[in-house]
C-alpha cells in the first residue's frame, strides 16, 4: 500500500470530513508513516471552513491497535526522542473543529490515545479499549496516563495502565471514556449523524466551546471560568449570534454562516 493511502480523507457535502485509518493488515497500527499521514490530514482540514466537524475512524476490526511494535522493537531513546511524534497527536488535538472518534474493534495504546485527543468518542459495544503498553515493557507516551486519568479518574486509570487489560465499549461508556455506545454496526452511522448535527451549529460557537472545555480542563477553576466568560462575550460580536436569537424570536429556523 502506498503511504498516501494509509489515511483516507473524504469531505462530505454536509460539512463533515471523515478521516479513516487504512492499514487493515496491521489492525491500523500507527507506524510513523500513518501518524504523519494522520497529522497531514488534520492539518489540511484546520483551514477548511467548509468542514465544521470531523469523524476519525478505522474499520470494523480496529480503530488502531497502537504504535507499531515492529518499528519500536529495535529503537532506543535517542531515536524515540528524535521522532518527535508528539506533533502528530498535537495535530489532532489542536484541530479547531470538533472531532468525533468512531471506535469499532481495537483502540489500544496509541490508538486509544488518539481517540482521547478527540472531543467525542462513539464506541461500539464490543470494542476493546486499553493501554497495554506495560505488557511490552513500556508505558503510554501520548496521553494514556494523563488524558485517561482526567476522563475516568485515578483508580480506573491505574487499573487500565497497570494491568494492560482492555475493557469493552460498554464498560468504557459506563466509565465516562466514551460519549455514546451503540451496537457495533451502527457506530459509523451514529457518528456521522452526530457530526452532521454539530456541523449545522454556528461554527464559531462550536469552536469556542471546544476551546473552553479543552483548555479549561487543565487550568484552575477561576482561570477556566474567566476563559469561558471571555469566549462567551466574544460570541456576542458574531453574525450567527444575531441570526440565532432573531430566528428564535421570529419563530423560524436560523441560517448560520459561520461568521
Ligand atoms: N504493532 C504492529 N503490528 C501489529 C500491532 C501493533 N501494535 N497490533 C497488531 N499488529 C499486527 C500483527 O502483528 C498481525 O500482523 P501479522 O499477521 O503480519 O503478524 C496483525 O496486526 C493482526 O494482529 P493479531 O494477529 O495479533 O490479531 P489478534 O486479533 O490475534 O489480536 C490484538 C489483536 C489483541 C490487538 C493484538 O494484535 C495486540 O495485542 N496488538 C498489540 C497491541 C499493543 O500492544 N498496542 C500498544 C503498542 S505500544 C503504544 O501504542 C505506545 C504508544 C505511545 C505513542 C507515544 C509517541 C510519542
Tab-separated table of C-alpha atoms and ligand atoms in Angstrom:
chain	number	residue	atom	x	y	z
A	1	UNK	CA	0.000	0.000	0.000
A	2	UNK	CA	1.364	3.425	-0.876
A	3	UNK	CA	1.987	5.827	2.009
A	4	UNK	CA	-0.628	8.238	0.703
A	5	UNK	CA	-3.301	5.548	1.204
A	6	UNK	CA	-2.570	4.944	4.898
A	7	UNK	CA	-5.095	7.583	5.922
A	8	UNK	CA	-8.020	8.451	3.683
A	9	UNK	CA	-9.973	11.689	3.854
A	10	UNK	CA	-13.470	12.207	2.492
A	11	UNK	CA	-15.106	15.621	2.589
A	12	UNK	CA	-18.881	15.322	2.512
A	13	UNK	CA	-21.323	17.975	1.419
A	14	UNK	CA	-22.941	18.184	4.887
A	15	UNK	CA	-19.885	19.916	6.374
A	16	UNK	CA	-18.394	16.699	7.782
A	17	UNK	CA	-14.980	15.271	6.936
A	18	UNK	CA	-14.222	11.611	7.536
A	19	UNK	CA	-10.594	10.684	8.209
A	20	UNK	CA	-10.025	6.933	8.136
A	21	UNK	CA	-7.020	4.824	9.119
A	22	UNK	CA	-6.404	2.383	6.301
A	23	UNK	CA	-3.796	-0.154	7.342
A	24	UNK	CA	-6.038	-3.178	7.915
A	25	UNK	CA	-3.257	-5.771	7.593
A	26	UNK	CA	-1.742	-4.399	10.837
A	27	UNK	CA	-5.009	-3.537	12.635
A	28	UNK	CA	-4.259	0.101	11.776
A	29	UNK	CA	-1.115	0.090	13.933
A	30	UNK	CA	0.313	3.575	13.901
A	31	UNK	CA	3.675	3.356	12.202
A	32	UNK	CA	5.456	6.637	11.533
A	33	UNK	CA	4.074	6.937	8.015
A	34	UNK	CA	0.494	6.513	9.295
A	35	UNK	CA	0.996	9.043	12.085
A	36	UNK	CA	2.384	11.557	9.628
A	37	UNK	CA	-0.464	10.931	7.190
A	38	UNK	CA	-2.964	11.399	10.047
A	39	UNK	CA	-1.365	14.692	11.076
A	40	UNK	CA	-1.193	15.906	7.464
A	41	UNK	CA	-4.882	15.087	7.005
A	42	UNK	CA	-5.862	17.067	10.097
A	43	UNK	CA	-3.579	19.991	9.298
A	44	UNK	CA	-5.171	20.240	5.856
A	45	UNK	CA	-8.632	20.313	7.463
A	46	UNK	CA	-7.710	23.023	10.007
A	47	UNK	CA	-8.142	25.762	7.421
A	48	UNK	CA	-11.093	24.317	5.533
A	49	UNK	CA	-14.068	26.454	6.559
A	50	UNK	CA	-16.483	24.157	4.746
A	51	UNK	CA	-15.588	21.422	7.222
A	52	UNK	CA	-17.320	22.026	10.543
A	53	UNK	CA	-16.943	18.629	12.195
A	54	UNK	CA	-14.556	15.708	11.668
A	55	UNK	CA	-15.046	11.981	12.228
A	56	UNK	CA	-11.871	9.949	12.788
A	57	UNK	CA	-12.336	6.218	12.357
A	58	UNK	CA	-10.755	2.908	11.379
A	59	UNK	CA	-12.524	-0.228	10.199
A	60	UNK	CA	-14.736	-2.795	11.880
A	61	UNK	CA	-11.765	-4.747	13.335
A	62	UNK	CA	-9.723	-1.861	14.651
A	63	UNK	CA	-9.764	1.838	15.244
A	64	UNK	CA	-5.993	1.492	15.790
A	65	UNK	CA	-4.020	-1.197	17.678
A	66	UNK	CA	-1.424	1.257	18.950
A	67	UNK	CA	2.051	2.263	17.953
A	68	UNK	CA	3.708	-0.128	15.525
A	69	UNK	CA	5.661	-2.535	17.735
A	70	UNK	CA	7.675	-3.792	14.762
A	71	UNK	CA	9.037	-0.270	14.327
A	72	UNK	CA	9.582	0.134	18.086
A	73	UNK	CA	11.379	-3.119	18.845
A	74	UNK	CA	14.913	-2.021	17.893
A	75	UNK	CA	14.561	1.665	18.772
A	76	UNK	CA	16.458	3.337	21.596
A	77	UNK	CA	15.609	6.538	23.452
A	78	UNK	CA	17.564	8.755	21.051
A	79	UNK	CA	15.539	7.537	18.067
A	80	UNK	CA	12.310	7.925	20.005
A	81	UNK	CA	13.197	11.492	21.025
A	82	UNK	CA	14.259	12.385	17.501
A	83	UNK	CA	10.968	11.162	16.076
A	84	UNK	CA	9.175	13.980	17.948
A	85	UNK	CA	5.990	12.108	17.217
A	86	UNK	CA	4.025	14.107	19.795
A	87	UNK	CA	3.498	16.633	16.986
A	88	UNK	CA	1.289	14.112	15.193
A	89	UNK	CA	-1.089	13.736	18.162
A	90	UNK	CA	-0.942	17.501	18.593
A	91	UNK	CA	-2.285	17.994	15.064
A	92	UNK	CA	-5.428	16.070	16.059
A	93	UNK	CA	-5.809	17.668	19.491
A	94	UNK	CA	-5.460	21.239	18.183
A	95	UNK	CA	-7.931	20.915	15.323
A	96	UNK	CA	-10.345	23.855	15.665
A	97	UNK	CA	-13.376	21.862	14.541
A	98	UNK	CA	-14.903	19.314	16.938
A	99	UNK	CA	-13.582	15.808	16.244
A	100	UNK	CA	-15.524	12.587	16.891
A	101	UNK	CA	-13.597	9.319	17.250
A	102	UNK	CA	-15.782	6.498	15.917
A	103	UNK	CA	-14.306	3.398	17.548
A	104	UNK	CA	-15.002	-0.157	16.403
A	105	UNK	CA	-12.778	-3.083	17.345
A	106	UNK	CA	-9.423	-2.393	18.961
A	107	UNK	CA	-8.368	1.018	20.278
A	108	UNK	CA	-5.185	0.101	22.089
A	109	UNK	CA	-2.209	2.065	23.322
A	110	UNK	CA	-1.504	4.928	20.941
A	111	UNK	CA	-4.839	4.163	19.253
A	112	UNK	CA	-6.762	4.931	22.417
A	113	UNK	CA	-4.522	7.960	22.947
A	114	UNK	CA	-5.523	9.324	19.539
A	115	UNK	CA	-9.191	8.720	20.355
A	116	UNK	CA	-8.740	10.609	23.630
A	117	UNK	CA	-7.222	13.537	21.721
A	118	UNK	CA	-10.622	13.842	20.014
A	119	UNK	CA	-13.615	15.658	21.527
A	120	UNK	CA	-16.275	12.948	21.486
A	121	UNK	CA	-15.836	9.187	21.414
A	122	UNK	CA	-18.542	6.946	19.971
A	123	UNK	CA	-17.809	3.281	20.733
A	124	UNK	CA	-19.252	0.018	19.580
A	125	UNK	CA	-20.480	-2.253	22.369
A	126	UNK	CA	-17.803	-4.904	21.796
A	127	UNK	CA	-14.938	-2.519	21.007
A	128	UNK	CA	-11.791	-3.192	23.022
A	129	UNK	CA	-10.112	-0.159	24.578
A	130	UNK	CA	-6.941	-0.359	26.611
A	131	UNK	CA	-3.452	0.802	27.472
A	132	UNK	CA	-1.479	-2.446	27.066
A	133	UNK	CA	1.956	-0.781	26.870
A	134	UNK	CA	3.059	-2.221	30.212
A	135	UNK	CA	2.799	-5.713	28.725
A	136	UNK	CA	5.557	-4.906	26.228
A	137	UNK	CA	7.805	-3.195	28.762
A	138	UNK	CA	6.905	0.437	28.222
A	139	UNK	CA	4.154	2.844	29.245
A	140	UNK	CA	1.823	5.239	27.421
A	141	UNK	CA	3.603	8.194	25.851
A	142	UNK	CA	0.828	10.267	24.296
A	143	UNK	CA	-1.840	10.789	26.910
A	144	UNK	CA	-2.610	7.364	28.341
A	145	UNK	CA	-1.626	8.335	31.872
A	146	UNK	CA	-2.912	11.920	31.575
A	147	UNK	CA	-5.993	12.255	29.356
A	148	UNK	CA	-7.217	8.886	30.599
A	149	UNK	CA	-6.889	9.937	34.249
A	150	UNK	CA	-8.781	13.143	33.544
A	151	UNK	CA	-11.518	11.134	31.837
A	152	UNK	CA	-12.001	8.253	34.293
A	153	UNK	CA	-10.173	9.268	37.493
A	154	UNK	CA	-7.047	7.964	39.182
A	155	UNK	CA	-8.118	4.482	40.156
A	156	UNK	CA	-9.591	3.265	36.871
A	157	UNK	CA	-6.655	4.855	35.044
A	158	UNK	CA	-4.227	2.994	37.299
A	159	UNK	CA	-6.124	-0.238	36.722
A	160	UNK	CA	-6.131	0.102	32.944
A	161	UNK	CA	-2.489	1.185	32.805
A	162	UNK	CA	-1.063	-1.234	35.374
A	163	UNK	CA	-2.918	-4.343	34.197
A	164	UNK	CA	-2.893	-3.536	30.484
A	165	UNK	CA	-6.234	-5.332	30.292
A	166	UNK	CA	-8.681	-3.862	27.767
A	167	UNK	CA	-12.292	-3.008	28.532
A	168	UNK	CA	-15.310	-3.247	26.249
A	169	UNK	CA	-17.052	-0.299	24.659
A	170	UNK	CA	-19.975	-0.825	27.032
A	171	UNK	CA	-17.627	-0.612	30.035
A	172	UNK	CA	-15.802	2.387	28.589
A	173	UNK	CA	-19.083	4.232	28.217
A	174	UNK	CA	-20.093	3.421	31.793
A	175	UNK	CA	-16.760	4.880	32.972
A	176	UNK	CA	-17.138	8.123	31.022
A	177	UNK	CA	-14.465	7.171	28.491
A	178	UNK	CA	-16.994	7.406	25.660
A	179	UNK	CA	-19.749	9.873	24.909
A	180	UNK	CA	-22.012	7.274	23.264
A	181	UNK	CA	-22.098	3.486	22.995
A	182	UNK	CA	-24.107	1.837	20.222
A	183	UNK	CA	-24.243	-1.587	18.528
A	184	UNK	CA	-21.003	-2.180	16.598
A	185	UNK	CA	-22.516	-1.948	13.141
A	186	UNK	CA	-24.166	1.392	13.947
A	187	UNK	CA	-21.027	3.230	15.145
A	188	UNK	CA	-20.073	4.998	11.947
A	189	UNK	CA	-23.617	5.916	11.012
A	190	UNK	CA	-24.268	7.283	14.511
A	191	UNK	CA	-21.020	9.303	14.461
A	192	UNK	CA	-21.793	10.707	11.018
A	193	UNK	CA	-25.290	11.799	12.079
A	194	UNK	CA	-23.919	13.386	15.248
A	195	UNK	CA	-21.210	15.120	13.216
A	196	UNK	CA	-23.766	16.425	10.706
A	197	UNK	CA	-25.836	17.810	13.547
A	198	UNK	CA	-22.775	19.592	15.013
A	199	UNK	CA	-21.877	20.845	11.523
A	200	UNK	CA	-25.258	22.590	11.363
A	201	UNK	CA	-24.441	24.574	14.525
A	202	UNK	CA	-22.830	28.006	14.376
A	203	UNK	CA	-19.179	27.077	13.790
A	204	UNK	CA	-17.615	29.840	15.886
A	205	UNK	CA	-19.719	28.861	18.901
A	206	UNK	CA	-18.803	25.185	18.454
A	207	UNK	CA	-15.105	26.045	18.255
A	208	UNK	CA	-15.283	28.365	21.266
A	209	UNK	CA	-16.987	25.644	23.328
A	210	UNK	CA	-14.266	23.181	22.318
A	211	UNK	CA	-11.505	25.609	23.311
A	212	UNK	CA	-13.102	26.406	26.648
A	213	UNK	CA	-13.611	22.739	27.549
A	214	UNK	CA	-10.165	21.586	26.403
A	215	UNK	CA	-8.113	24.459	27.807
A	216	UNK	CA	-10.256	24.930	30.886
A	217	UNK	CA	-9.667	21.318	31.898
A	218	UNK	CA	-6.037	21.953	32.767
A	219	UNK	CA	-6.476	25.440	34.263
A	220	UNK	CA	-7.615	26.491	37.721
A	221	UNK	CA	-11.396	26.844	38.034
A	222	UNK	CA	-11.077	30.608	38.365
A	223	UNK	CA	-8.931	30.909	35.229
A	224	UNK	CA	-11.138	28.475	33.336
A	225	UNK	CA	-14.273	30.437	34.250
A	226	UNK	CA	-12.594	33.611	33.041
A	227	UNK	CA	-11.639	31.869	29.784
A	228	UNK	CA	-15.247	30.740	29.381
A	229	UNK	CA	-16.618	34.201	30.128
A	230	UNK	CA	-14.309	35.898	27.620
A	231	UNK	CA	-15.216	33.411	24.903
A	232	UNK	CA	-18.918	33.913	25.729
A	233	UNK	CA	-18.520	37.688	25.406
A	234	UNK	CA	-16.692	37.431	22.078
A	235	UNK	CA	-19.530	35.369	20.583
A	236	UNK	CA	-21.805	38.399	21.045
A	237	UNK	CA	-19.917	40.010	18.159
A	238	UNK	CA	-20.817	37.273	15.667
A	239	UNK	CA	-23.452	37.428	12.946
A	240	UNK	CA	-24.545	33.933	13.934
A	241	UNK	CA	-25.459	35.157	17.430
A	242	UNK	CA	-27.697	37.853	15.931
A	243	UNK	CA	-29.212	35.366	13.495
A	244	UNK	CA	-29.743	32.633	16.126
A	245	UNK	CA	-31.528	34.887	18.587
A	246	UNK	CA	-33.530	36.753	15.923
A	247	UNK	CA	-34.669	33.445	14.384
A	248	UNK	CA	-35.777	32.251	17.821
A	249	UNK	CA	-37.836	35.396	18.382
A	250	UNK	CA	-39.301	35.291	14.860
A	251	UNK	CA	-40.105	31.570	15.316
A	252	UNK	CA	-38.162	30.451	12.232
A	253	UNK	CA	-35.153	28.239	11.567
A	254	UNK	CA	-31.808	30.067	11.754
A	255	UNK	CA	-29.372	30.147	8.848
A	256	UNK	CA	-25.855	30.187	10.231
A	257	UNK	CA	-22.922	31.465	8.159
A	258	UNK	CA	-20.014	30.712	10.473
A	259	UNK	CA	-19.351	34.423	10.934
B	1	LIG	N1	2.143	-3.078	16.002
B	1	LIG	C1	2.473	-3.777	14.887
B	1	LIG	N2	1.688	-4.727	14.352
B	1	LIG	C2	0.525	-5.003	14.966
B	1	LIG	C3	0.111	-4.309	16.116
B	1	LIG	C4	0.971	-3.300	16.643
B	1	LIG	N3	0.660	-2.569	17.704
B	1	LIG	N4	-1.080	-4.795	16.505
B	1	LIG	C5	-1.413	-5.742	15.614
B	1	LIG	N5	-0.448	-5.869	14.674
B	1	LIG	C6	-0.393	-6.802	13.548
B	1	LIG	C7	0.023	-8.180	13.997
B	1	LIG	O1	1.437	-8.297	14.080
B	1	LIG	C8	-0.568	-9.049	12.885
B	1	LIG	O2	0.233	-8.965	11.737
B	1	LIG	P1	0.921	-10.316	11.143
B	1	LIG	O3	-0.248	-11.200	10.798
B	1	LIG	O4	1.676	-9.814	9.975
B	1	LIG	O5	1.743	-10.882	12.237
B	1	LIG	C9	-1.858	-8.314	12.553
B	1	LIG	O6	-1.706	-6.975	13.030
B	1	LIG	C10	-3.067	-8.907	13.254
B	1	LIG	O7	-2.790	-8.935	14.637
B	1	LIG	P2	-3.021	-10.244	15.547
B	1	LIG	O8	-2.813	-11.469	14.746
B	1	LIG	O9	-2.218	-10.075	16.789
B	1	LIG	O10	-4.596	-10.076	15.837
B	1	LIG	P3	-5.416	-10.623	17.081
B	1	LIG	O11	-6.846	-10.409	16.720
B	1	LIG	O12	-4.971	-12.004	17.441
B	1	LIG	O13	-5.016	-9.681	18.327
B	1	LIG	C11	-4.595	-7.550	19.390
B	1	LIG	C12	-5.379	-8.314	18.292
B	1	LIG	C13	-5.051	-8.055	20.762
B	1	LIG	C14	-4.896	-6.083	19.234
B	1	LIG	C15	-3.087	-7.847	19.212
B	1	LIG	O14	-2.726	-7.616	17.853
B	1	LIG	C16	-2.214	-6.974	20.049
B	1	LIG	O15	-2.081	-7.202	21.244
B	1	LIG	N6	-1.563	-5.957	19.437
B	1	LIG	C17	-0.643	-5.106	20.138
B	1	LIG	C18	-1.396	-4.053	20.935
B	1	LIG	C19	-0.429	-3.188	21.706
B	1	LIG	O16	0.368	-3.636	22.486
B	1	LIG	N7	-0.526	-1.849	21.485
B	1	LIG	C20	0.287	-0.894	22.161
B	1	LIG	C21	1.534	-0.625	21.392
B	1	LIG	S1	2.653	0.498	22.257
B	1	LIG	C22	1.906	2.009	22.071
B	1	LIG	O17	0.881	2.148	21.475
B	1	LIG	C23	2.606	3.181	22.689
B	1	LIG	C24	2.112	4.478	22.085
B	1	LIG	C25	2.973	5.603	22.521
B	1	LIG	C26	2.975	6.720	21.493
B	1	LIG	C27	3.770	7.844	22.003
B	1	LIG	C28	4.564	8.528	20.921
B	1	LIG	C29	5.093	9.836	21.414
